[in-house]
Amino acid sequence: MGQIAQDQFFNSETNANAAVLGAYRTMMNSFSFGQSIVIVPEFSAGHVRHSASFPEYQNFAEHKIQAINPWTANMWQAVYATINAANQIIEEVPNMTPAMITGEKKNIFVGEAKFIRALNYFFLVRAFNKVPLKLTYTKEGDNFDIPESGKEAIYTQIVNDLTEAVAALPQANPNTGDAAKGRASYWAAKALLAKVYLYQAAFTNDYKKAADLANEIITTAGFGLVTDFSTIWTTQNTNEAIFEIQFDDQATNPLAAVANDNASVLFFAKDSTIQDLYSPQDKRRAFTVKKGSKNNYFMGKFPNFSPASQNLTVIRLAEIYLIHAEAQARVDNSVSTAAYNSLKAVQDRAGVTVPISTYSNLEAFITAVQEEKEKELMFEGETWFDYSRTKLALRKYDTLTDERYLLYPIPSAQIALGTGLTQNPGY
């Protein structure tokens, strides 16, 4: 698409909407949320294995990644392609005239694009720590020379984007049906912001923002935990879902297509030890980790695979409860009733509730919340980043002996471009 076509494209609400839908579609790429952004951190978390012993994947499982690893390079490029699509919307839509688009729709489209941009920078900052903070749209042939920014600046930008998205998106979701869960909404922006605040607090120590926002979502947003855990994936877009990437029979899910017990399987649950993380009475166990043919174990959260129409749950209410549990406990500096009740809500559904007296101190409670999150969000691409956030990863993984390897290496091809990127320490 050349220069003229790009500028002329934003000439109607229909076309602007198409650009927004296009930005969501870029995240369905197999190097993005369609596969790599979910499965690569699951290798790092020790949850999965590949049908062949490819060193490129095995290196993540052993925490010995090389700077020339193709997956980090592919994810980097895919994520920046999405950021560029979001930047174009943020730049072009405000210039549209009232004859082309209503002011309300203008706000919504820009708000959605800021949510998308924030979501993708959130992956980058957790994976790489420092990256180029690209906030303008790059057209063909433009010189892409932006210095890297440290994590503090990136988190500040993510918070700004989400705060502006919350302000731009109407509290009553204008979308209905699947689009209500598949497009950024007021509550999706708040939910992602609560999660971002939790991660940001690892260096600001301000957990109150995460606690307060999570509590607001739990008490006033109208979402609810579904009774049967498995229905989150078997029916999709449930009352628990806050934001799901929508795959369908035409736009299929690249991970779901290769994650089930059939001839095309590439990704397995690691082995019986993953099932053993769950107690026998845990209602999540049988659905999440399935024993299948040839004594193999499979990821159960991709049941819709023929065709692979499985949605990806990016953020759902159970995670918000667990964010609240930890953040509130840190704010209260104790295993408070409010913090415990949020953990209990998730445990109650799983059938594994334990009394508050089980947690001897604050540190034990926070570890328990993180371990609950691992079981609840297994195969959803979260555990590795969550354990790295608190450095619990250093206790969890025998092959992880140096905290520098909590980060992935900056792809060497990006450094070779000569734009001033420097490699992460240890690589």
XYZ file of C-alpha atoms in Angstrom:
427
model
C 0.000 0.000 0.000
C 1.664 3.216 -1.165
C 1.734 6.663 0.389
C -1.341 8.062 -1.421
C -3.534 5.071 -0.657
C -2.654 5.286 3.047
C -3.610 8.945 3.433
C -6.799 8.561 1.406
C -7.859 5.422 3.252
C -9.079 7.320 6.328
C -11.970 8.964 4.472
C -14.996 7.255 6.041
C -16.107 5.642 9.268
C -16.313 2.310 7.427
C -12.687 2.523 6.339
C -11.479 3.697 9.736
C -13.321 0.770 11.330
C -11.668 -1.558 8.820
C -8.262 -0.205 9.868
C -9.075 -0.908 13.527
C -10.213 -4.446 12.727
C -7.009 -4.832 10.726
C -4.951 -3.922 13.795
C -6.691 -6.648 15.817
C -6.061 -9.090 12.960
C -2.316 -8.451 13.083
C -2.351 -9.955 16.598
C -3.742 -13.231 15.198
C -0.429 -13.826 13.399
C 1.361 -17.043 14.396
C 4.366 -14.999 15.591
C 2.073 -12.876 17.774
C -0.866 -13.804 20.031
C -1.847 -16.453 17.497
C 0.931 -18.701 18.755
C 4.419 -17.508 19.736
C 3.485 -14.886 22.357
C 1.557 -17.606 24.204
C 3.671 -20.711 23.647
C 7.210 -19.301 23.958
C 6.702 -18.086 27.567
C 5.093 -21.475 28.288
C 8.407 -23.108 27.311
C 10.173 -20.707 29.679
C 7.705 -21.709 32.403
C 8.492 -25.404 31.859
C 4.912 -26.256 30.917
C 5.240 -27.497 27.344
C 7.397 -29.397 24.888
C 7.647 -29.615 21.113
C 7.060 -32.766 19.059
C 10.661 -32.463 17.820
C 13.572 -31.402 20.010
C 14.228 -28.105 18.248
C 16.987 -26.253 20.126
C 15.242 -22.944 19.336
C 12.383 -23.950 21.642
C 14.391 -26.092 24.026
C 16.654 -23.123 24.779
C 13.687 -21.307 26.322
C 12.891 -24.316 28.501
C 16.532 -24.458 29.652
C 16.837 -20.653 30.020
C 19.781 -20.632 27.595
C 18.484 -18.478 24.765
C 20.800 -17.132 22.094
C 20.556 -13.653 20.618
C 20.010 -15.229 17.176
C 16.972 -17.225 18.343
C 14.371 -17.027 15.539
C 11.380 -16.840 17.909
C 12.461 -13.676 19.700
C 13.198 -12.109 16.287
C 9.816 -13.164 14.864
C 7.858 -12.001 17.921
C 9.667 -8.662 17.929
C 8.784 -7.987 14.284
C 5.176 -9.141 14.637
C 4.578 -6.980 17.701
C 6.049 -3.887 16.081
C 3.867 -4.476 13.006
C 0.826 -4.314 15.304
C 2.181 -1.218 17.070
C 2.651 0.430 13.680
C -0.957 -0.374 12.711
C -2.140 1.144 16.006
C 0.073 4.209 15.508
C -1.484 4.810 12.090
C -5.006 4.859 13.590
C -3.921 7.120 16.472
C -2.374 9.518 13.953
C -4.896 9.480 11.098
C -8.327 9.206 12.757
C -8.134 12.562 14.641
C -7.587 14.302 11.275
C -10.860 12.997 9.827
C -13.595 15.585 9.291
C -17.093 15.528 10.861
C -18.479 14.700 7.403
C -16.468 11.449 7.475
C -16.980 10.276 11.054
C -18.732 11.223 14.290
C -16.713 12.542 17.206
C -17.846 9.591 19.328
C -16.613 6.994 16.843
C -13.355 8.909 16.469
C -12.756 8.615 20.217
C -13.641 4.944 20.277
C -11.319 4.003 17.405
C -8.394 5.930 18.893
C -9.133 4.399 22.319
C -9.097 0.911 20.831
C -5.805 1.598 19.069
C -4.237 2.850 22.320
C -5.366 -0.342 24.078
C -3.788 -2.447 21.301
C -0.566 -0.442 21.442
C -0.419 -0.766 25.244
C -1.059 -4.524 25.145
C 1.807 -5.032 22.709
C 4.266 -2.801 24.540
C 3.346 -4.676 27.724
C 4.548 -7.892 26.091
C 7.745 -6.211 24.882
C 8.676 -4.616 28.208
C 8.114 -7.861 30.124
C 10.066 -9.918 27.601
C 12.942 -7.544 26.770
C 12.875 -4.785 29.434
C 14.098 -2.003 27.109
C 12.902 -1.455 23.559
C 12.438 1.382 21.066
C 9.353 3.380 22.055
C 7.824 3.969 18.663
C 4.791 6.244 18.869
C 4.532 7.497 15.297
C 3.424 5.708 12.192
C 6.205 4.521 9.895
C 5.380 4.684 6.204
C 7.203 2.761 3.512
C 10.767 3.944 3.130
C 10.815 5.955 6.367
C 14.000 5.863 8.392
C 13.295 3.801 11.503
C 15.868 5.137 13.939
C 14.456 5.439 17.442
C 16.617 5.081 20.544
C 15.721 2.430 23.074
C 13.765 3.393 26.189
C 14.136 1.856 29.622
C 11.316 -0.012 31.334
C 10.240 2.998 33.429
C 9.537 5.089 30.321
C 7.783 2.206 28.580
C 5.542 1.534 31.571
C 4.727 5.254 31.780
C 3.644 5.195 28.135
C 1.570 2.018 28.608
C -0.203 3.600 31.596
C -0.822 6.789 29.577
C -2.255 4.820 26.655
C -4.579 2.796 28.871
C -5.660 5.820 30.910
C -6.511 7.610 27.669
C -8.275 4.492 26.366
C -10.422 4.386 29.516
C -11.331 8.057 28.972
C -12.126 7.504 25.282
C -14.155 4.291 25.484
C -17.790 4.452 26.663
C -18.571 2.663 29.914
C -21.611 1.028 28.315
C -20.055 -1.205 25.650
C -21.496 -0.186 22.247
C -20.596 -3.615 20.826
C -22.806 -6.669 21.166
C -22.229 -10.389 20.740
C -18.671 -11.592 20.163
C -17.504 -8.053 19.352
C -18.248 -7.040 22.948
C -15.380 -9.293 24.102
C -13.226 -9.078 20.972
C -12.786 -5.330 20.837
C -11.185 -3.126 23.462
C -13.755 -1.797 25.900
C -13.763 0.565 28.860
C -13.476 -2.384 31.250
C -10.874 -4.200 29.153
C -8.676 -1.096 29.326
C -9.169 -0.912 33.114
C -8.448 -4.641 33.516
C -5.223 -4.448 31.519
C -4.268 -1.321 33.456
C -4.745 -3.152 36.782
C -2.377 -5.847 35.531
C 0.129 -3.284 34.268
C 0.061 -1.536 37.659
C 0.854 -4.847 39.378
C 3.945 -5.302 37.185
C 4.955 -1.651 37.429
C 4.795 -1.910 41.239
C 7.744 -4.325 41.117
C 9.897 -1.174 40.834
C 7.596 1.626 42.103
C 6.276 -0.388 45.066
C 2.875 1.294 44.569
C 0.453 -1.626 44.775
C -2.553 0.502 45.746
C -3.379 1.395 42.137
C -3.541 -2.288 41.141
C -5.559 -3.203 44.238
C -8.088 -0.391 43.823
C -8.614 -0.907 40.108
C -8.936 -4.688 40.432
C -11.456 -4.201 43.227
C -13.469 -1.773 41.097
C -13.654 -4.306 38.252
C -14.660 -7.145 40.607
C -17.370 -5.132 42.336
C -18.858 -2.927 39.614
C -18.054 -4.124 36.083
C -20.707 -6.839 35.937
C -18.412 -9.745 35.040
C -18.712 -13.002 36.973
C -16.750 -16.230 37.396
C -18.434 -18.972 35.377
C -19.501 -21.976 37.443
C -17.804 -24.554 35.228
C -14.161 -23.643 34.515
C -14.060 -25.578 31.218
C -16.837 -23.510 29.620
C -14.464 -20.517 29.335
C -12.926 -22.390 26.383
C -15.696 -24.704 25.229
C -18.257 -21.900 24.798
C -15.992 -18.773 24.629
C -16.831 -15.103 25.280
C -18.393 -16.029 28.628
C -19.397 -13.603 31.357
C -15.897 -14.119 32.809
C -14.109 -12.971 29.640
C -12.984 -9.350 29.620
C -10.999 -9.430 26.373
C -10.609 -12.375 23.975
C -8.956 -12.398 20.576
C -11.630 -13.724 18.219
C -10.651 -16.573 15.920
C -13.208 -18.290 13.691
C -13.530 -20.855 10.899
C -11.975 -18.419 8.405
C -9.402 -16.718 10.640
C -8.135 -19.789 12.464
C -6.007 -20.002 15.609
C -2.488 -21.170 14.638
C -1.771 -22.572 18.121
C -5.072 -24.436 18.497
C -4.449 -26.072 15.109
C -1.290 -27.795 16.405
C -2.011 -28.281 20.119
C -4.376 -31.267 20.193
C -4.181 -35.054 20.153
C -4.047 -35.574 16.403
C -1.570 -36.079 13.572
C -0.720 -32.375 13.247
C 0.238 -31.839 16.894
C 3.433 -29.828 17.485
C 3.012 -28.625 21.073
C 2.362 -30.919 24.027
C 1.919 -30.332 27.719
C 5.356 -31.218 29.066
C 4.524 -34.440 30.968
C 2.694 -35.796 34.012
C 4.496 -33.316 36.293
C 2.267 -30.550 34.890
C -0.834 -32.498 35.862
C 0.772 -33.116 39.263
C 0.843 -29.360 39.962
C -2.881 -29.784 40.591
C -4.259 -31.712 43.555
C -6.473 -34.684 42.556
C -9.628 -32.851 43.680
C -8.814 -29.695 41.673
C -11.628 -29.282 39.141
C -9.232 -27.581 36.687
C -6.910 -30.569 36.470
C -8.647 -32.947 34.077
C -9.640 -30.219 31.648
C -6.350 -28.280 31.625
C -3.894 -31.177 31.222
C -5.297 -34.100 29.256
C -3.654 -37.497 28.994
C -3.949 -38.723 25.416
C -2.519 -41.238 22.979
C 0.975 -42.752 23.344
C 1.149 -41.578 26.978
C 1.371 -37.973 25.838
C -0.140 -35.046 27.724
C -1.969 -32.265 25.927
C -3.031 -28.676 26.584
C -6.770 -28.774 27.181
C -7.538 -25.103 26.626
C -7.722 -25.385 22.817
C -10.750 -27.688 22.353
C -12.031 -26.007 19.172
C -9.384 -27.165 16.723
C -11.177 -28.633 13.719
C -11.464 -25.999 12.325
C -9.262 -24.120 14.796
C -11.780 -21.454 15.826
C -10.503 -21.316 19.421
C -10.432 -17.821 20.911
C -7.497 -16.657 22.999
C -8.442 -15.359 26.446
C -6.165 -12.365 26.954
C -7.647 -11.212 30.252
C -10.504 -12.604 32.341
C -12.022 -12.019 35.742
C -10.230 -14.850 37.580
C -6.910 -13.143 36.874
C -8.294 -9.861 38.212
C -9.244 -11.627 41.460
C -5.671 -12.924 41.793
C -4.184 -9.515 40.966
C -6.397 -8.055 43.685
C -5.437 -10.763 46.193
C -1.727 -10.017 45.912
C -1.929 -6.244 45.569
C -4.383 -5.864 48.455
C -2.243 -8.048 50.729
C 0.788 -5.908 49.936
C -1.164 -2.697 50.607
C -2.495 -4.086 53.911
C 0.941 -5.588 54.682
C -0.879 -8.664 55.942
C -3.020 -11.582 54.861
C -6.133 -9.453 55.159
C -9.663 -10.756 54.759
C -10.126 -8.668 51.606
C -7.012 -10.164 50.002
C -7.843 -13.700 51.116
C -11.423 -13.477 49.813
C -10.198 -12.738 46.290
C -7.916 -15.783 46.329
C -10.746 -17.806 47.849
C -13.121 -16.901 44.993
C -10.792 -18.621 42.512
C -10.099 -21.554 44.839
C -13.789 -22.065 45.575
C -14.552 -22.649 41.916
C -11.622 -25.045 41.598
C -12.770 -26.936 44.703
C -9.455 -26.425 46.513
C -10.266 -23.807 49.161
C -7.919 -23.627 52.138
C -8.496 -21.615 55.334
C -6.868 -18.221 55.822
C -4.841 -19.628 58.728
C -2.863 -21.731 56.214
C -0.860 -18.652 55.244
C 1.690 -18.076 57.981
C 2.905 -14.706 56.673
C 2.606 -12.225 53.827
C 5.374 -13.793 51.727
C 3.784 -17.248 51.962
C 0.455 -15.783 50.876
C 1.919 -13.958 47.861
C 3.681 -17.141 46.748
C 0.411 -19.048 47.143
C -1.409 -16.464 45.009
C 1.230 -16.784 42.289
C 1.049 -20.570 42.386
C -2.739 -20.347 42.156
C -2.299 -18.092 39.132
C -0.045 -20.690 37.516
C -2.747 -23.340 37.860
C -5.561 -21.014 36.852
C -3.766 -19.483 33.837
C -1.827 -22.577 32.708
C -1.065 -22.445 28.946
C -2.214 -18.803 28.733
C 1.297 -17.323 28.437
C 1.398 -15.652 31.855
C 3.294 -17.780 34.407
C 6.826 -17.072 33.205
C 6.354 -13.304 33.317
C 4.559 -13.449 36.665
C 7.269 -15.566 38.298
C 9.956 -13.327 36.760
C 8.198 -10.218 38.128
C 8.759 -11.295 41.762
C 11.914 -13.333 40.972
C 10.091 -16.433 42.232
C 11.295 -17.920 38.923
C 14.789 -18.237 40.419
C 13.397 -20.668 42.990
C 11.110 -22.488 40.556
C 13.477 -23.447 37.731
C 16.667 -25.442 38.311
C 18.186 -24.308 35.008
C 17.673 -20.627 35.856
C 20.753 -19.672 37.857
C 21.178 -16.009 36.934
C 18.526 -13.321 37.185
C 19.797 -11.737 33.970
C 18.064 -14.612 32.157
C 14.662 -13.492 33.426
C 14.798 -11.364 30.260
C 14.990 -12.513 26.666
C 17.889 -11.306 24.486
C 17.304 -8.403 22.100
C 17.267 -10.004 18.615
C 20.742 -9.607 17.139
C 19.266 -8.663 13.748
C 17.681 -5.609 15.401
C 20.980 -4.582 16.999
C 22.695 -5.037 13.613
C 20.456 -2.334 12.130
C 22.688 0.132 13.970
C 19.915 2.192 15.548
C 21.570 2.278 18.952
C 19.936 -0.788 20.499
C 22.161 -2.503 23.054
C 22.014 -6.133 24.117
C 20.549 -7.139 27.460
C 23.215 -8.037 30.060
C 24.334 -11.662 30.023
C 23.829 -12.252 26.290
